[in-house]
CSV table of C-alpha atoms in Angstrom, one decimal:
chain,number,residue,atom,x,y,z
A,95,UNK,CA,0.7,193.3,167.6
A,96,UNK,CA,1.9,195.7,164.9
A,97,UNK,CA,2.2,193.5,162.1
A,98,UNK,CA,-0.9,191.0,163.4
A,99,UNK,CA,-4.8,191.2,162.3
A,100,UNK,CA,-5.6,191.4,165.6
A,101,UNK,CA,-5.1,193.6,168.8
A,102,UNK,CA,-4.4,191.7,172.2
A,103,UNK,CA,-5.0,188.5,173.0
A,104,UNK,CA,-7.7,187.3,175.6
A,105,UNK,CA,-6.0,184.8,177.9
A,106,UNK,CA,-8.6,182.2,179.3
A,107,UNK,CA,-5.7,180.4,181.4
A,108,UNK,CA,-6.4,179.2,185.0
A,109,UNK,CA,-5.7,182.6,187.7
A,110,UNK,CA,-2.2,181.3,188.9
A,111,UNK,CA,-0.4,182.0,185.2
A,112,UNK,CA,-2.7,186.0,185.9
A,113,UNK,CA,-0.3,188.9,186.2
A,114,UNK,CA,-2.8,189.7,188.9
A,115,UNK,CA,-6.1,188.3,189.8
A,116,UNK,CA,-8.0,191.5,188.1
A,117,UNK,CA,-6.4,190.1,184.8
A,118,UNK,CA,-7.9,186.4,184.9
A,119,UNK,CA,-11.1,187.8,182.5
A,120,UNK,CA,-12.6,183.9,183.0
A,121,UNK,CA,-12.4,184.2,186.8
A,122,UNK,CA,-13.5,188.1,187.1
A,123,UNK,CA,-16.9,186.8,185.0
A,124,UNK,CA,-17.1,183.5,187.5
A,125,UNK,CA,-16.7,186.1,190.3
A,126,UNK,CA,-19.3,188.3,189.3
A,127,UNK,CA,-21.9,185.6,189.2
A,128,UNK,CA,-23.0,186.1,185.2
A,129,UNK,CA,-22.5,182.7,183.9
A,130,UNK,CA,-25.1,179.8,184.6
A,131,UNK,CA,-22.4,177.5,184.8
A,132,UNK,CA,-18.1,178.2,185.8
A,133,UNK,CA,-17.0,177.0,182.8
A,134,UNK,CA,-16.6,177.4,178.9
A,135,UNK,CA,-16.5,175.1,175.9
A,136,UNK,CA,-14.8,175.2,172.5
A,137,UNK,CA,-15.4,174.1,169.0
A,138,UNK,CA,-13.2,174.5,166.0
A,139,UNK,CA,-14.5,174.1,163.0
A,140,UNK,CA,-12.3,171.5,160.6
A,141,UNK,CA,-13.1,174.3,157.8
A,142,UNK,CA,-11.7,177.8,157.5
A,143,UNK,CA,-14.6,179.1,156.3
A,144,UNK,CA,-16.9,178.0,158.4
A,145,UNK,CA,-17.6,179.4,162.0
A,146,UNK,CA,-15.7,177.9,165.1
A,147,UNK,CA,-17.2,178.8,168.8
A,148,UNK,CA,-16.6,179.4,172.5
A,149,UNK,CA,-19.8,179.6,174.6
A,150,UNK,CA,-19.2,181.0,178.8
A,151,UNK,CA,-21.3,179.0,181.1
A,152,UNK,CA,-23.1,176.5,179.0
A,153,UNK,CA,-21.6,173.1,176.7
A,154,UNK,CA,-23.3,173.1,173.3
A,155,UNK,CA,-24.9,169.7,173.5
A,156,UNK,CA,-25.6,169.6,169.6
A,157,UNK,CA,-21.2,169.7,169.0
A,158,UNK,CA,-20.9,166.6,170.8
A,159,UNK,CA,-20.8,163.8,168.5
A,160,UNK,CA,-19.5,160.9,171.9
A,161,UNK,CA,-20.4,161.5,175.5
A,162,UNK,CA,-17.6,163.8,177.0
A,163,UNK,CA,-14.7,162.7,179.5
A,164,UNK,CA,-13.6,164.1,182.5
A,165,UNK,CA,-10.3,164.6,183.2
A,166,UNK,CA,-8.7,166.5,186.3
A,167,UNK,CA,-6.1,169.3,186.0
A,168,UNK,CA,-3.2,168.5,187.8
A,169,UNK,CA,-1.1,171.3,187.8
A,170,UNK,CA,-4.0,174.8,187.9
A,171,UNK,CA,-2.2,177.2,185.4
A,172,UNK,CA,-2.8,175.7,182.3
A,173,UNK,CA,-5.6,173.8,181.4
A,174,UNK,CA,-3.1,170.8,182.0
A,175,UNK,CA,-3.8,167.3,182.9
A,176,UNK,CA,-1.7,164.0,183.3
A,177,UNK,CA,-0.7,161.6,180.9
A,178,UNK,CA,-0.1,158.0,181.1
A,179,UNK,CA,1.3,156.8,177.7
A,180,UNK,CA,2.0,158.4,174.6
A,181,UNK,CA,1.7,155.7,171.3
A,182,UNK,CA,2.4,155.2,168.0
A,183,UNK,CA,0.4,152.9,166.5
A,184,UNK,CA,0.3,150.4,169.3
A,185,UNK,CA,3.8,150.9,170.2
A,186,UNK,CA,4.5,152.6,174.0
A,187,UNK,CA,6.7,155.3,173.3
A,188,UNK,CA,7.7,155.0,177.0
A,189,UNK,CA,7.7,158.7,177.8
A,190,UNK,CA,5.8,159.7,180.4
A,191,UNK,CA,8.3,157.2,183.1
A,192,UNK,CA,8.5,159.5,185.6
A,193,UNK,CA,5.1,161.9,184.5
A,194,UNK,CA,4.0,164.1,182.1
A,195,UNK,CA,1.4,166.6,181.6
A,196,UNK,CA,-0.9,167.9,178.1
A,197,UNK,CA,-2.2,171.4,178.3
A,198,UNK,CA,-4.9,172.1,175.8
A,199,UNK,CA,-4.5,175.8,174.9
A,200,UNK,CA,-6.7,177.4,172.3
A,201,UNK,CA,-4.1,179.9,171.3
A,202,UNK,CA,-1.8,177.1,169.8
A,203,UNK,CA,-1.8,176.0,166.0
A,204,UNK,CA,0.3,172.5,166.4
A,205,UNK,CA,0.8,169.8,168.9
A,206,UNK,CA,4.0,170.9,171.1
A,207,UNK,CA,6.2,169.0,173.3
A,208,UNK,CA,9.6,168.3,175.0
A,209,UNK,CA,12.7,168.3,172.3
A,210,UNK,CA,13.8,165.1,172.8
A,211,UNK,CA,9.8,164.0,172.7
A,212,UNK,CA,9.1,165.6,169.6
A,213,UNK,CA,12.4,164.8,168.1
A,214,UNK,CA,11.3,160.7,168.8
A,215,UNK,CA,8.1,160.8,167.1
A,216,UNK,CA,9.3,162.1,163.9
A,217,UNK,CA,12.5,159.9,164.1
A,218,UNK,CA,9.6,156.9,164.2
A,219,UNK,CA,6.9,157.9,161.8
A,220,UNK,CA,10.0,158.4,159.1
A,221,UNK,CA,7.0,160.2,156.9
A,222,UNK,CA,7.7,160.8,153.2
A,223,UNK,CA,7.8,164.9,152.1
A,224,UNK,CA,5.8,164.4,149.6
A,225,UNK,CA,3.0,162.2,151.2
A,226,UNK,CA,3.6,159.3,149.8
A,227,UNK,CA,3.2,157.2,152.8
A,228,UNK,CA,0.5,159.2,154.4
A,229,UNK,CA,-2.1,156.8,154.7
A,230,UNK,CA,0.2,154.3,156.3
A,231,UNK,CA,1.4,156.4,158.9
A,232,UNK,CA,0.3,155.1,162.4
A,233,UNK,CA,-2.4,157.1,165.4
A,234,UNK,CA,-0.4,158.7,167.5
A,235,UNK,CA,-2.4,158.7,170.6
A,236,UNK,CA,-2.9,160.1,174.4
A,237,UNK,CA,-3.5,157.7,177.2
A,238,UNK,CA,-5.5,159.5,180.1
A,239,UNK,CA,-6.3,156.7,182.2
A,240,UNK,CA,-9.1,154.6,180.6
A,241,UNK,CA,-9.8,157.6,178.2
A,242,UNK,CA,-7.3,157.8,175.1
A,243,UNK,CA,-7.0,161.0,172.9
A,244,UNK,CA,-6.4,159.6,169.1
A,245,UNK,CA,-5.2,162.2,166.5
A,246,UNK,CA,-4.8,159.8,163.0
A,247,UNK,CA,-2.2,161.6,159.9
A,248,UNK,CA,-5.4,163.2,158.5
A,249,UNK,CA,-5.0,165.2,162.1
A,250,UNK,CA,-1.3,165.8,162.7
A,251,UNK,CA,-0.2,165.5,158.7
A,252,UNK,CA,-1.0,169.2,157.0
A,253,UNK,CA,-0.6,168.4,153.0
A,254,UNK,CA,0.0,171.8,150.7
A,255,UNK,CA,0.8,171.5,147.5
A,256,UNK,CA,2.2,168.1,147.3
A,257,UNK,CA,4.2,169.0,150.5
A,258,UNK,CA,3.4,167.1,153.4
A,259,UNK,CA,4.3,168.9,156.9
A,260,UNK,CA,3.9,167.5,160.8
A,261,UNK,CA,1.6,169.5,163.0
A,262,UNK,CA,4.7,169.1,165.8
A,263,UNK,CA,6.6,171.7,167.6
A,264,UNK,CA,9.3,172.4,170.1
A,265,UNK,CA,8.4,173.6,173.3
A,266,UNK,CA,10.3,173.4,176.4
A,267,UNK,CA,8.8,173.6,179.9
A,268,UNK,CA,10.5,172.9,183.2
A,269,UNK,CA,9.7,171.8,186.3
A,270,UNK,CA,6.5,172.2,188.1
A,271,UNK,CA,4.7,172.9,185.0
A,272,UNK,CA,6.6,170.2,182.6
A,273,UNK,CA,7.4,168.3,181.1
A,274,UNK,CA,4.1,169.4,179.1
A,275,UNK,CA,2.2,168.6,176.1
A,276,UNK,CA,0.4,171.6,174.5
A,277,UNK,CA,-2.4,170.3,172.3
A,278,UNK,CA,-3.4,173.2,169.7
A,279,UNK,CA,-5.5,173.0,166.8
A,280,UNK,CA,-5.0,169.5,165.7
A,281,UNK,CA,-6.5,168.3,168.9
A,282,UNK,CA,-9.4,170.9,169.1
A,283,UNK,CA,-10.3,170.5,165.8
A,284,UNK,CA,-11.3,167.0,166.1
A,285,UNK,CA,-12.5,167.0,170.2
A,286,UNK,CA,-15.1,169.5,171.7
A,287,UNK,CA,-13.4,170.8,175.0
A,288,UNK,CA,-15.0,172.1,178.4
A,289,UNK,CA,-13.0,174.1,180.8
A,290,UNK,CA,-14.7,173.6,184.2
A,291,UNK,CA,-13.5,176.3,186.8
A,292,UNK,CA,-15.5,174.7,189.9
A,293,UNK,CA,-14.6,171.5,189.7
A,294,UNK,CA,-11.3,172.1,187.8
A,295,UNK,CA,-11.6,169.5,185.0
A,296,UNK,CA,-11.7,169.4,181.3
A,297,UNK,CA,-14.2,167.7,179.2
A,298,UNK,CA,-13.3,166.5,175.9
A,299,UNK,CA,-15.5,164.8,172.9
A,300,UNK,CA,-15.4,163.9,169.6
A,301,UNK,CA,-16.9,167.1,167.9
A,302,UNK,CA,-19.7,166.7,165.5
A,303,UNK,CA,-19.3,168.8,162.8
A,304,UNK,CA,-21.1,169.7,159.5
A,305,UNK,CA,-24.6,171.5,161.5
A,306,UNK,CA,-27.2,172.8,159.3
A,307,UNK,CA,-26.3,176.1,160.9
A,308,UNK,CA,-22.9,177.5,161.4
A,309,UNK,CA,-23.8,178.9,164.1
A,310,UNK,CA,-25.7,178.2,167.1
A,311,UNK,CA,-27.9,179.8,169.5
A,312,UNK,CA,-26.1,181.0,172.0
């Protein structure tokens, strides 16, 4: 942490990925009985200057802008649940054959995946450098059963300068916990997100931005 504005990092990961169980903070305050509710919720705002959140036992109804989902963790580590489908526009990119798994992890600034995963969806959207086709590239979206995740190019696409970049990244997981998904700030930036540690589940929502106040009471 030498060279980084801040000092540590407070993991907020389910107690199995703990070096021990007195270094799960989330669990050690679930433990202790001081939250109304075993869970947290995020929202990031879409603007650097303006104030993004985490609450510990309570969802802040006012940054929902849809009724949240519910979706189960399936493998208690990361905050990971199964995926059905991955698509591209309304093409199945016929990748999740024989399963695969998106944790949503707060500490992460792009969508990561498998290689060979991420390496196919750039291969597809064939997007121009300098943005030129941006507004014709297609959703790329999450199936989770009936729910689907939708990030559009304004999500995934980061334009500097007259550059245009893909919010994608490598990152290779085995077996149990992959072949995994890791959806950073693209995904929380657009969805609210609930981290349930009773009834190990994750809600998600469209967030609703643009509050009179930055910040809420907490």
């Amino acid at each position: 942490f030498g060279h980084a504005p801040f000092d540590g990092v407070l993991g907020l990961g389910l107690p199995q990925l703990a070096e021990a169980q007195e270094f799960s903070f989330f669990d050690v305050l679930v433990r202790e009985g001081v939250l109304a509710k075993s869970l947290f919720s995020v929202y990031f705002s879409r603007e650097e200057d303006n104030t993004s959140e985490i609450t510990f036992g309570a969802i802040q109804d006012k940054r929902l802008a849809s009724p949240l989902t519910w979706l189960a963790v399936s493998n208690p580590g990361f905050w990971s649940v199964s995926v059905d489908e991955v698509y591209l526009g309304n093409e199945s990119l016929d990748m999740c054959e024989f399963g695969c798994q998106a944790g949503f992890d707060t500490g992460t600034a792009l969508v990561a995946g498998p290689s060979y995963k991420i390496r196919s969806i750039v291969s597809k959207l064939k997007m121009s450098l300098n943005c030129s086709n941006l507004h014709e590239l297609p959703n790329l979206t999450f199936a989770f059963g009936s729910f689907s995740l939708v990030l559009t190019s304004a999500d995934y696409v980061e334009q500097s300068q007259g550059a245009c970049l893909l919010k994608f990244m490598h990152l290779n997981v085995m077996r149990p916990h992959g072949p995994l998904f890791i959806l950073g700030d693209p995904v929380l930036r657009k969805y609210y997100t609930v981290y349930d540690r009773e009834h190990l589940r994750v809600g998600v929502a469209l967030a609703r931005h643009n509050l009179a106040l930055d910040r809420l009471d907490l």
